[in-house]
XYZ file of C-alpha atoms in Angstrom:
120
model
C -24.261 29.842 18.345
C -27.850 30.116 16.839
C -30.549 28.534 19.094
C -27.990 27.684 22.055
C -27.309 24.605 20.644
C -24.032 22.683 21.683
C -21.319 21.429 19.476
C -19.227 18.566 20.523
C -15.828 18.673 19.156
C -14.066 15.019 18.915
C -10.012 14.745 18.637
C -9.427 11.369 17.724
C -5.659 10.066 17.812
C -3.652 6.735 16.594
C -0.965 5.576 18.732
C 1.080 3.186 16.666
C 1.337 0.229 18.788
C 2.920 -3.362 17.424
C -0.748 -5.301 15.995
C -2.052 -6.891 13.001
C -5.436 -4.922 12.720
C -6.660 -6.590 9.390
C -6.632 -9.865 7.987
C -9.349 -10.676 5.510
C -9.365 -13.261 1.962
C -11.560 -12.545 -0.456
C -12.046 -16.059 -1.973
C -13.008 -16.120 -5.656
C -12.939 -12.058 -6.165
C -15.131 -10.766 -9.284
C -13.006 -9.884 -11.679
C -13.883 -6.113 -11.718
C -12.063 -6.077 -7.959
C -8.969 -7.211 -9.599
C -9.061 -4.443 -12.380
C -10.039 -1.468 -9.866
C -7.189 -2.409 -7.786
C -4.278 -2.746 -10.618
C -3.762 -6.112 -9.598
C -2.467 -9.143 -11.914
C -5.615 -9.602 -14.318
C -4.003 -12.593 -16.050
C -5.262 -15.195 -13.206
C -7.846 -18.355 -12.819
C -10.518 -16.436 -11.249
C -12.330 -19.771 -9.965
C -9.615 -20.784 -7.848
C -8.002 -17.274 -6.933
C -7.907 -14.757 -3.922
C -6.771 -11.704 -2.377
C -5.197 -11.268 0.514
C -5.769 -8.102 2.566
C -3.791 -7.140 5.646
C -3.179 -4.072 8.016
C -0.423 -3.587 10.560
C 1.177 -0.285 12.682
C 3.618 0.266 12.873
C 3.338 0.832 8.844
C 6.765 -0.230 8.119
C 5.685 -3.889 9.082
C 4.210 -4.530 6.019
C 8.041 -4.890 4.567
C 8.510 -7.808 6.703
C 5.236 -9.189 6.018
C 5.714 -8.987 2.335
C 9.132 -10.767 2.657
C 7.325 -13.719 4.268
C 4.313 -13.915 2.257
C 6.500 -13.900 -0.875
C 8.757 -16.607 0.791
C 6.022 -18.476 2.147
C 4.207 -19.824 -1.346
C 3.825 -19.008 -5.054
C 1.682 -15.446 -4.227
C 2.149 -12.317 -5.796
C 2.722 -9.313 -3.876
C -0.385 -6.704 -5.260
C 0.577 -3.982 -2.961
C 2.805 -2.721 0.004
C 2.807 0.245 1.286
C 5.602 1.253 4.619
C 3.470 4.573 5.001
C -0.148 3.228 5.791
C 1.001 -0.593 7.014
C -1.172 -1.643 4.098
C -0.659 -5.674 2.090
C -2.457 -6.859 -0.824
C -1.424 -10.614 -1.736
C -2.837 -12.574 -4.456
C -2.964 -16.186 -6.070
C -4.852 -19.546 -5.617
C -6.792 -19.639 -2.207
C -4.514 -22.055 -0.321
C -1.528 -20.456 -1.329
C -2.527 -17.033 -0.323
C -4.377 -18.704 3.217
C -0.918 -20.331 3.835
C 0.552 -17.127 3.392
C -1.386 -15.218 6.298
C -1.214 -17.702 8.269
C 2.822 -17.626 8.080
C 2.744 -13.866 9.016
C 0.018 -13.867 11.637
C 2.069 -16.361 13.494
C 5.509 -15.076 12.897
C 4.393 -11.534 14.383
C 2.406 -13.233 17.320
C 5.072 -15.350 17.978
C 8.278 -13.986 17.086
C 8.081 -10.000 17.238
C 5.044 -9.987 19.833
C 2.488 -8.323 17.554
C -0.607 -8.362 19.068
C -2.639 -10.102 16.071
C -6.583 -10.630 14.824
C -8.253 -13.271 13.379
C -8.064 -14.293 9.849
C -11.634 -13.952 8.377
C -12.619 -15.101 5.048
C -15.393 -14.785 2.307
């Protein structure tokens, strides 16, 4: 190497454990987040939000769009089995209760290790 200088090489590894890594509403999105995302653009922005999760392993986000879904009147944006990704929308309480329901059910039930719901 020029100038002896030292590179540091970094490996970095996921090991798919059972957690909730993301939970996050967006409370009264712009419309423009709605568009970029392909989500439902016929909605009441003023009382709307989306509902953004992340769980390993990926395949949990099949069971946690069965329970949003069954939980209240939200509509399921996205799920995705290969990155553990959720998108939920509709009115704020609604898509709160929602989160809530799966939080708990995977802390409680299937012994997810879980974050915090955050909001903005």
């Amino acid at each position: 190497m020029a100038n002896d200088q030292k590179q540091i090489r970094i490996v970095q590894e996921t090991v798919a454990g059972k957690e909730i890594t993301f939970a996050h509403i967006l409370g009264g999105p712009d419309p423009i987040i709605y568009k970029k995302l392909g989500l439902n653009p016929q909605v009441d922005y003023g009382s709307s939000a989306i509902g953004i999760m992340n769980m390993t392993p990926p395949e949990s986000a099949v069971i946690a769009s069965d329970i949003a879904v069954k939980s209240g009147n939200v509509y399921l944006g996205f799920a995705d089995r290969f990155t553990g990704t959720l998108i939920i929308t509709g009115e704020i309480s609604e898509v709160h209760s929602a989160m809530v329901e799966i939080v708990n059910y995977f802390r409680d039930e299937l012994e997810y290790v879980v974050c915090k719901i955050t909001k903005r």
